[in-house]
GROMACS .gro file of C-alpha atoms in nm:
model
  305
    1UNK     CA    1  -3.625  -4.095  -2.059
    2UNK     CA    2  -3.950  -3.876  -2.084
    3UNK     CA    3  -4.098  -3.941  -1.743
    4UNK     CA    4  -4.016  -3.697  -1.421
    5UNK     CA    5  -3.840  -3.856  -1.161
    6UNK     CA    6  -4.010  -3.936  -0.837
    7UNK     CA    7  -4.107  -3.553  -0.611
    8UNK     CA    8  -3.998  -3.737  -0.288
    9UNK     CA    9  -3.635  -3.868  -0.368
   10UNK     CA   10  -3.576  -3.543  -0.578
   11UNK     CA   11  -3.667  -3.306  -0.261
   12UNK     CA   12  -3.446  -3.622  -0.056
   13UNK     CA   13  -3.135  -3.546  -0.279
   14UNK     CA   14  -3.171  -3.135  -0.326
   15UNK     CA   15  -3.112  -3.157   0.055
   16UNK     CA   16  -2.854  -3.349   0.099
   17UNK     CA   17  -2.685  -3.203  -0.199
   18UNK     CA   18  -2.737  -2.863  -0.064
   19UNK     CA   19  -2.643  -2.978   0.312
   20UNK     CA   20  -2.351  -3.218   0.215
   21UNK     CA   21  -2.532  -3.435   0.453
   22UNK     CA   22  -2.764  -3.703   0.521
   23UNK     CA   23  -2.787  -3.657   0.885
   24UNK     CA   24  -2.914  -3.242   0.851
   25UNK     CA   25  -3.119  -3.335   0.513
   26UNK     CA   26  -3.310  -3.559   0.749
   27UNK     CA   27  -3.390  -3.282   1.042
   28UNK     CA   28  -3.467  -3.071   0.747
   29UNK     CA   29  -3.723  -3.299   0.627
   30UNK     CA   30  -3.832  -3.417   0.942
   31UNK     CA   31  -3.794  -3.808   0.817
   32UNK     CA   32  -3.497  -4.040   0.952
   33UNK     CA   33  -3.152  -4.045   0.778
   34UNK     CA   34  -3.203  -4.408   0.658
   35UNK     CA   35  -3.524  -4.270   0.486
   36UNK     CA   36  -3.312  -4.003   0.308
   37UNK     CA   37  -3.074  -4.244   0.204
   38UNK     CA   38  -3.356  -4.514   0.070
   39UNK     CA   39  -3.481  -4.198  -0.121
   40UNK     CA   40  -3.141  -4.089  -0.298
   41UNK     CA   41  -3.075  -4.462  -0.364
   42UNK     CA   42  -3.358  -4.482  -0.543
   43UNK     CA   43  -3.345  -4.176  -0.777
   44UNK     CA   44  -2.970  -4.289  -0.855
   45UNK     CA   45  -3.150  -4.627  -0.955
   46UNK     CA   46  -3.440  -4.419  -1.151
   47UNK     CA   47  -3.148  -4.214  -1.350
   48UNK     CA   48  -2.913  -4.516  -1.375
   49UNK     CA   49  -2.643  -4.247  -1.253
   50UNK     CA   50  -2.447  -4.253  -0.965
   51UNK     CA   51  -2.520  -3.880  -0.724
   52UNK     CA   52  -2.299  -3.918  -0.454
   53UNK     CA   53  -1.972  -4.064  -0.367
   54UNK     CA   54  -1.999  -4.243   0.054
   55UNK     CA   55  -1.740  -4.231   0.267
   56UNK     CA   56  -1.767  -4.362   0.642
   57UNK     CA   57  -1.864  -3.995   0.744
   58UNK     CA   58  -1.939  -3.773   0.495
   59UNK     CA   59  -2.107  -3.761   0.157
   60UNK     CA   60  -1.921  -3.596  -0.180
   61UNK     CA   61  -2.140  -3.478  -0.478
   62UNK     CA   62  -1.992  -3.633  -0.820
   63UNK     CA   63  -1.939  -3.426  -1.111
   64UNK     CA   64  -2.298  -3.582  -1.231
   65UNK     CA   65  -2.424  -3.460  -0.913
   66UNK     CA   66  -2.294  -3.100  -0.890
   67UNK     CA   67  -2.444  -3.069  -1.247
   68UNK     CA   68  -2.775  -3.240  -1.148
   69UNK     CA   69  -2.823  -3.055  -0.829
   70UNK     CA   70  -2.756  -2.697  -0.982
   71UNK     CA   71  -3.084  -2.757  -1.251
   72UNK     CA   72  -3.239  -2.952  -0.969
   73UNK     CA   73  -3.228  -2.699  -0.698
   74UNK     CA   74  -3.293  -2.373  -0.975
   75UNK     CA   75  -3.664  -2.552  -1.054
   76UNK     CA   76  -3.784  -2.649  -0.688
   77UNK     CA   77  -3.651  -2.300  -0.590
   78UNK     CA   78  -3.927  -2.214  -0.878
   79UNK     CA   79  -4.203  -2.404  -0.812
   80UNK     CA   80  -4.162  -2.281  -0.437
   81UNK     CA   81  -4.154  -1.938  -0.572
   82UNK     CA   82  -4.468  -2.009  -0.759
   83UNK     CA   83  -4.644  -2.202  -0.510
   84UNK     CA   84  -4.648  -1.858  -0.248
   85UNK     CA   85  -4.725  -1.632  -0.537
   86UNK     CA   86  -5.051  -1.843  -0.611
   87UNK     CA   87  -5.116  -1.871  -0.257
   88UNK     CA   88  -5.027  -1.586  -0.067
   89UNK     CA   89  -4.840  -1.741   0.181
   90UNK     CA   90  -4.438  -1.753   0.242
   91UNK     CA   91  -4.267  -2.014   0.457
   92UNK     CA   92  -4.008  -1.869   0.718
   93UNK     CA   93  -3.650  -1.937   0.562
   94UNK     CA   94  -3.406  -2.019   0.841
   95UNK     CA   95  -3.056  -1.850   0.786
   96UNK     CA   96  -2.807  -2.013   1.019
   97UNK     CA   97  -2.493  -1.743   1.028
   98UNK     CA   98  -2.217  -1.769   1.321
   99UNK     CA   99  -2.037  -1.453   1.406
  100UNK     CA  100  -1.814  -1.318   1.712
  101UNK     CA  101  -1.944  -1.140   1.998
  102UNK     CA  102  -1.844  -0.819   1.954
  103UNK     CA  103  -1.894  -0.852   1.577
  104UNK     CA  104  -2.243  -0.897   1.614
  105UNK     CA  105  -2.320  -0.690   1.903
  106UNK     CA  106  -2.154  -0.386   1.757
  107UNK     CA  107  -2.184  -0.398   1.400
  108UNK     CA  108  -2.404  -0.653   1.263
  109UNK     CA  109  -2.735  -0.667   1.523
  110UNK     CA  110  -2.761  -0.302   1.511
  111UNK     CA  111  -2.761  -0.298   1.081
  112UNK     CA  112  -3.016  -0.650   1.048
  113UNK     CA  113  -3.334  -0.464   1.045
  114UNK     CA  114  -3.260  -0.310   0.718
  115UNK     CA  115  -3.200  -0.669   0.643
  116UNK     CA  116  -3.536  -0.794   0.782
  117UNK     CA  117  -3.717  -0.479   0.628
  118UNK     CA  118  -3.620  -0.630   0.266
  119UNK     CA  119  -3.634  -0.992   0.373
  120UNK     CA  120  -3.933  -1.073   0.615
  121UNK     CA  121  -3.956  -1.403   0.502
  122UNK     CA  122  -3.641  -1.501   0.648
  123UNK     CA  123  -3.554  -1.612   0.986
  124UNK     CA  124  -3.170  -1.520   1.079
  125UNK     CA  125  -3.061  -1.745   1.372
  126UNK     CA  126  -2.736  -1.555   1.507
  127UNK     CA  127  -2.509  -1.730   1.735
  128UNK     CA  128  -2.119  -1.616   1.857
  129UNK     CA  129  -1.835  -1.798   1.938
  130UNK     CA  130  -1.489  -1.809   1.890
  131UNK     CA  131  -1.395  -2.172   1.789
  132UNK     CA  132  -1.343  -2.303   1.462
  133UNK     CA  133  -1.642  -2.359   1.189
  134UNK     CA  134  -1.641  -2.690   1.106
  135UNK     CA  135  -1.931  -2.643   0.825
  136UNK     CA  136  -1.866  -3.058   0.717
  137UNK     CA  137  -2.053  -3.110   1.085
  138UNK     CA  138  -2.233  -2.796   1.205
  139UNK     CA  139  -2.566  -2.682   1.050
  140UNK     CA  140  -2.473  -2.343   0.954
  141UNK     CA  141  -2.483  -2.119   0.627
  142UNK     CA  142  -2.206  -1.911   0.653
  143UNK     CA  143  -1.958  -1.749   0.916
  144UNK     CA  144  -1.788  -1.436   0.990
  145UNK     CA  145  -1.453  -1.506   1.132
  146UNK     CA  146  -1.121  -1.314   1.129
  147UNK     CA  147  -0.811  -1.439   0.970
  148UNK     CA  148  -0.562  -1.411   0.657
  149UNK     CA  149  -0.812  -1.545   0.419
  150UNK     CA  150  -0.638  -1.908   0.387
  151UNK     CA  151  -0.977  -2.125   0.486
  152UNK     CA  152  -0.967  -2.467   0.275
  153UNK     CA  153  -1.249  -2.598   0.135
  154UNK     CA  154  -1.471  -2.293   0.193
  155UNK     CA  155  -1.575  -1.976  -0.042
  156UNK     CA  156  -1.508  -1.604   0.104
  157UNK     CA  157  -1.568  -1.259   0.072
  158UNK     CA  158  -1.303  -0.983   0.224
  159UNK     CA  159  -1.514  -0.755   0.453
  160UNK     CA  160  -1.411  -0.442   0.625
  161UNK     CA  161  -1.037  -0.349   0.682
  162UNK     CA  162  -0.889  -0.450   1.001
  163UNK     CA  163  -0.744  -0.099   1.144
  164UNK     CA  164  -0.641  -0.092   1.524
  165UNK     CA  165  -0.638   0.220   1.704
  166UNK     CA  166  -0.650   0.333   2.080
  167UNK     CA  167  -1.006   0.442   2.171
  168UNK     CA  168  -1.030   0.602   2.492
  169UNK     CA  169  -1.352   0.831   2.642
  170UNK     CA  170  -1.259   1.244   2.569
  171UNK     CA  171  -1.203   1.250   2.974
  172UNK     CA  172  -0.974   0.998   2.971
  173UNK     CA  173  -0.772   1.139   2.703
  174UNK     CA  174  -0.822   1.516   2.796
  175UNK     CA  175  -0.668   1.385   3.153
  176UNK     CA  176  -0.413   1.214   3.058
  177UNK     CA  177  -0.323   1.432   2.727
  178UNK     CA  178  -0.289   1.164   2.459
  179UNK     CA  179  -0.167   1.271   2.180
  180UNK     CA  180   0.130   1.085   2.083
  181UNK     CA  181   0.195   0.705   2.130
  182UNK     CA  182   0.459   0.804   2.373
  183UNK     CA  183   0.176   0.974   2.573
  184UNK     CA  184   0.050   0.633   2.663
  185UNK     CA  185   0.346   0.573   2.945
  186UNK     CA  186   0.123   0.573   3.276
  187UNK     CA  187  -0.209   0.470   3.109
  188UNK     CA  188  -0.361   0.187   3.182
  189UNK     CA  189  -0.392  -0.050   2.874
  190UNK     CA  190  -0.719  -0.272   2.841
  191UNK     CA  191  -0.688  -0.601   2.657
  192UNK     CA  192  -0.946  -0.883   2.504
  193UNK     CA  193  -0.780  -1.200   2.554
  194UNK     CA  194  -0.899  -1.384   2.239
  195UNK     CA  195  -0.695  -1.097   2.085
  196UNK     CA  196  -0.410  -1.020   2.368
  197UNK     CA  197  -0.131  -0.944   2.075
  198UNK     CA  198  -0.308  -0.654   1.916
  199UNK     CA  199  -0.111  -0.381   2.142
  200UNK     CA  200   0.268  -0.527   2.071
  201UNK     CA  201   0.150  -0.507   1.725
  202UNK     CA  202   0.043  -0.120   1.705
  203UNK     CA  203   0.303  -0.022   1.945
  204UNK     CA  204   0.566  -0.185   1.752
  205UNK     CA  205   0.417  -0.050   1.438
  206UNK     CA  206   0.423   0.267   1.575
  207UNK     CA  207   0.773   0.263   1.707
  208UNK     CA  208   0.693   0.298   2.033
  209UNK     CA  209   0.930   0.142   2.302
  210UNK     CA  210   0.934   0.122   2.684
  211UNK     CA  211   0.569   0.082   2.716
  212UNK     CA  212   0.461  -0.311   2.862
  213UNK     CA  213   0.266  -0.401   2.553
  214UNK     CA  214   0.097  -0.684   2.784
  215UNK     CA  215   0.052  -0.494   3.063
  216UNK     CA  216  -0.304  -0.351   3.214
  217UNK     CA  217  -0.645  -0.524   3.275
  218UNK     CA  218  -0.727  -0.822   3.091
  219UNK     CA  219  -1.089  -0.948   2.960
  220UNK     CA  220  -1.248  -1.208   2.845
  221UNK     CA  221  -1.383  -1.070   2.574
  222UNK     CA  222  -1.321  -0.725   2.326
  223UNK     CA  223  -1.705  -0.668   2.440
  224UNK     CA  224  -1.612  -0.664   2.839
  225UNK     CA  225  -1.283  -0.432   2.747
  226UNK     CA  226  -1.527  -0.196   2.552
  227UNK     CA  227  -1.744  -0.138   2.856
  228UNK     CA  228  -1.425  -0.108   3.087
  229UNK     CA  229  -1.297   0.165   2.851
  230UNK     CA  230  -1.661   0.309   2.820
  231UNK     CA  231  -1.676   0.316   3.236
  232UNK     CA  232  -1.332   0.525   3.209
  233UNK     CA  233  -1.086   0.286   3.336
  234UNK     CA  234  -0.833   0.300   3.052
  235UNK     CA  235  -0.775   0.287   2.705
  236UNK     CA  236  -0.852  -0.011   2.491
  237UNK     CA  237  -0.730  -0.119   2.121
  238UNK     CA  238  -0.963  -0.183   1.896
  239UNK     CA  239  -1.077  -0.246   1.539
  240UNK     CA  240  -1.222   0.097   1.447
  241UNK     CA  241  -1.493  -0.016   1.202
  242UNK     CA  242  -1.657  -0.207   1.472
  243UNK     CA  243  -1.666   0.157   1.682
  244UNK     CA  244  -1.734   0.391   1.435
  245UNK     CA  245  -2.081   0.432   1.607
  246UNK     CA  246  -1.954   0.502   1.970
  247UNK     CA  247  -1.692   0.743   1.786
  248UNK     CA  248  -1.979   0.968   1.602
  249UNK     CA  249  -2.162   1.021   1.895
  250UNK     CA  250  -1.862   1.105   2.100
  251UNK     CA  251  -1.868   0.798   2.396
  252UNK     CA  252  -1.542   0.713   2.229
  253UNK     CA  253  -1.262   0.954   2.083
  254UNK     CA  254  -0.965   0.839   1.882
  255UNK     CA  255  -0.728   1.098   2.077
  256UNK     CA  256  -0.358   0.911   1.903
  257UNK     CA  257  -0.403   0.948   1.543
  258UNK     CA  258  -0.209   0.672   1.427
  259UNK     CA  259  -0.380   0.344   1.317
  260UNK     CA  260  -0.264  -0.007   1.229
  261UNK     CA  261  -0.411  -0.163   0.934
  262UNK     CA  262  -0.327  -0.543   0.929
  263UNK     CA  263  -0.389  -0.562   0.565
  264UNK     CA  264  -0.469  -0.911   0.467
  265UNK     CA  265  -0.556  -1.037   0.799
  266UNK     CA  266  -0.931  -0.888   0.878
  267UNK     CA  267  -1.285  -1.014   0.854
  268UNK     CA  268  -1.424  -1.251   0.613
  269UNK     CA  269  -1.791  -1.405   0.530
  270UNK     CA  270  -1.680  -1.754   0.504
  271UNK     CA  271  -1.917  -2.038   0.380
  272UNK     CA  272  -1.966  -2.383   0.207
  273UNK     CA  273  -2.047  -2.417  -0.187
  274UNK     CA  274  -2.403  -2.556  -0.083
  275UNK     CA  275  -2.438  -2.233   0.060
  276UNK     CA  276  -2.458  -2.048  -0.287
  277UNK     CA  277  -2.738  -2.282  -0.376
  278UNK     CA  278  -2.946  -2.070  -0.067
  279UNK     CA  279  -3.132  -1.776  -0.224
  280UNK     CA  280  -3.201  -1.655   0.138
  281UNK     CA  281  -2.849  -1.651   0.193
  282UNK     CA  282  -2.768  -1.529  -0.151
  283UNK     CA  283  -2.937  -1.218  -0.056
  284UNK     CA  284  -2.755  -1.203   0.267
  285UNK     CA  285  -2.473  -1.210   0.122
  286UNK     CA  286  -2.533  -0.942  -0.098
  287UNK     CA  287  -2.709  -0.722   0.176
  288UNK     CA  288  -2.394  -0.779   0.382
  289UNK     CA  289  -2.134  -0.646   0.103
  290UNK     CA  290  -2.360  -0.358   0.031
  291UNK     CA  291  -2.334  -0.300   0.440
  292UNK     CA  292  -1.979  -0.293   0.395
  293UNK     CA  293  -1.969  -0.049   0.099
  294UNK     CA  294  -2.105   0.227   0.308
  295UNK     CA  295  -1.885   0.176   0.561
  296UNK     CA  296  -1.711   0.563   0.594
  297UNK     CA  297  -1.423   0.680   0.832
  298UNK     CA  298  -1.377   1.055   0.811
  299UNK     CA  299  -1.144   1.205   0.983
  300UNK     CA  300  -1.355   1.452   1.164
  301UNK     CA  301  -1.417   1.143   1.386
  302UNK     CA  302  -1.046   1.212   1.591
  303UNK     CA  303  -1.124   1.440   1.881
  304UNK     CA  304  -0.887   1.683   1.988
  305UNK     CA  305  -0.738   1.586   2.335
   0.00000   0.00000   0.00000
């Protein structure tokens, strides 16, 4: 067979290969699902080879299809590439990433502009939350959640480690002389609830008994129990890499030097196969890990109490 297939079912099937779904191909295109499907139909007719395996739900690349897409998707990617070259002009690429609060707030929104300063051309659309990514029915790219790694179905890359210490402001540890874990008997422990085991773990780990390890103030949120520590109200444990900036300019001090690091279970970019097929998040990606890399935790960043 010497003749191209058909431009409008081939940009029909790239989507909803790259998507894993009619339904977001469709808003992609701005056509309706049935058209999408009427399209794919008709290149599997053209190529007299079946793309896609149906289920009630949900639609599964073949092998012939994986293949297909992959040479597919690397030319279209090319002729968009040359199309803005000749032209001058670059489309916005949208770059759906999920991410939690205090993730984003503290560590990634405040590094994204080297991001944008390499990457104009692409749109990041940044939302939190703290419920499971269900990337089979939600229109995202990829996801930074915190577990052991164990996500079926999905490709991941480790981030940064997962080390809980007590972070305090200097007054609050120069007042109540923390030092030791022991020197935390009287203090008033602050606690995110969508993490409300994190002290039982370092004070076990530290061998600490006698101390409540659910006892103190309570918030929703690691971001609300990070301005209750910042307002002086008590100390707060916390995942140091997302503090290192509070620590170097001295809001926060580290005044207990011991620090919990729960190994396996820490931060991970999570994301779909179809994701790798998304130069704009391939770069992301990469941008990300290199963010990582220079991630440094001297120790001159302990204050003396």
């Amino acid at each position: 067979m010497d003749r191209l297939p058909p431009l409008n079912p081939l940009r029909a099937f790239e989507a909803a290969g790259r998507l894993q779904s009619i339904r977001r191909a469709a808003e992609e295109l701005s056509v309706t699902p049935g058209a999408v499907s009427r399209h794919v139909q008709s290149l599997e007719m053209f190529l007299g080879v079946r793309l896609f395996r149906r289920h009630a739900r949900e639609i599964v690349l073949t092998a012939e299809g994986e293949q297909y897409l992959a040479k597919v998707s690397e030319h279209l990617d090319g002729i968009r590439e040359a199309t803005r070259a000749l032209t001058g002009r670059r489309g916005k690429d949208i770059l759906r990433i999920r991410a939690y609060t205090t993730f984003a707030m503290k560590w990634l929104i405040p590094r994204l502009s080297s991001f944008h300063a390499g990457n104009q051309t692409t749109e990041v659309r940044l939302t939190t939350s703290n419920e499971t990514v269900d990337f089979d029915r939600e229109n995202l790219d990829g996801a930074i959640r915190l577990g052991d790694g164990r996500w079926p179905g999905v490709e991941l890359d480790r981030l940064m480690p997962n080390e809980l210490v007590p972070l305090c402001t200097p007054e609050y540890g120069r007042r109540h002389g923390l030092q030791n874990p022991e020197d935390l008997q009287g203090t008033l422990l602050l606690h995110s609830l969508v993490r409300s085991d994190d002290w039982q773990y370092w004070l076990k780990a530290a061998g600490v008994s006698g101390i409540d390890p659910y006892s103190g103030d309570k918030y929703a949120s690691s971001t609300l129990a990070y301005q209750a520590t910042l307002e002086g109200h008590g100390i707060m444990i916390a995942q140091k890499a997302l503090f290192l900036d509070d620590l170097r300019a001295g809001r926060l001090v580290q005044p207990i030097p011991f620090s919990l690091d729960r190994g396996a279970f820490t931060y991970y970019l999570i994301y779909p196969r179809r994701s790798s097929r998304n130069p704009a998040f391939r770069r992301f990606r990469e941008w990300l890990l290199d963010e990582v890399e220079r991630i440094e935790q001297p120790a001159a960043l302990r204050s003396e109490s």
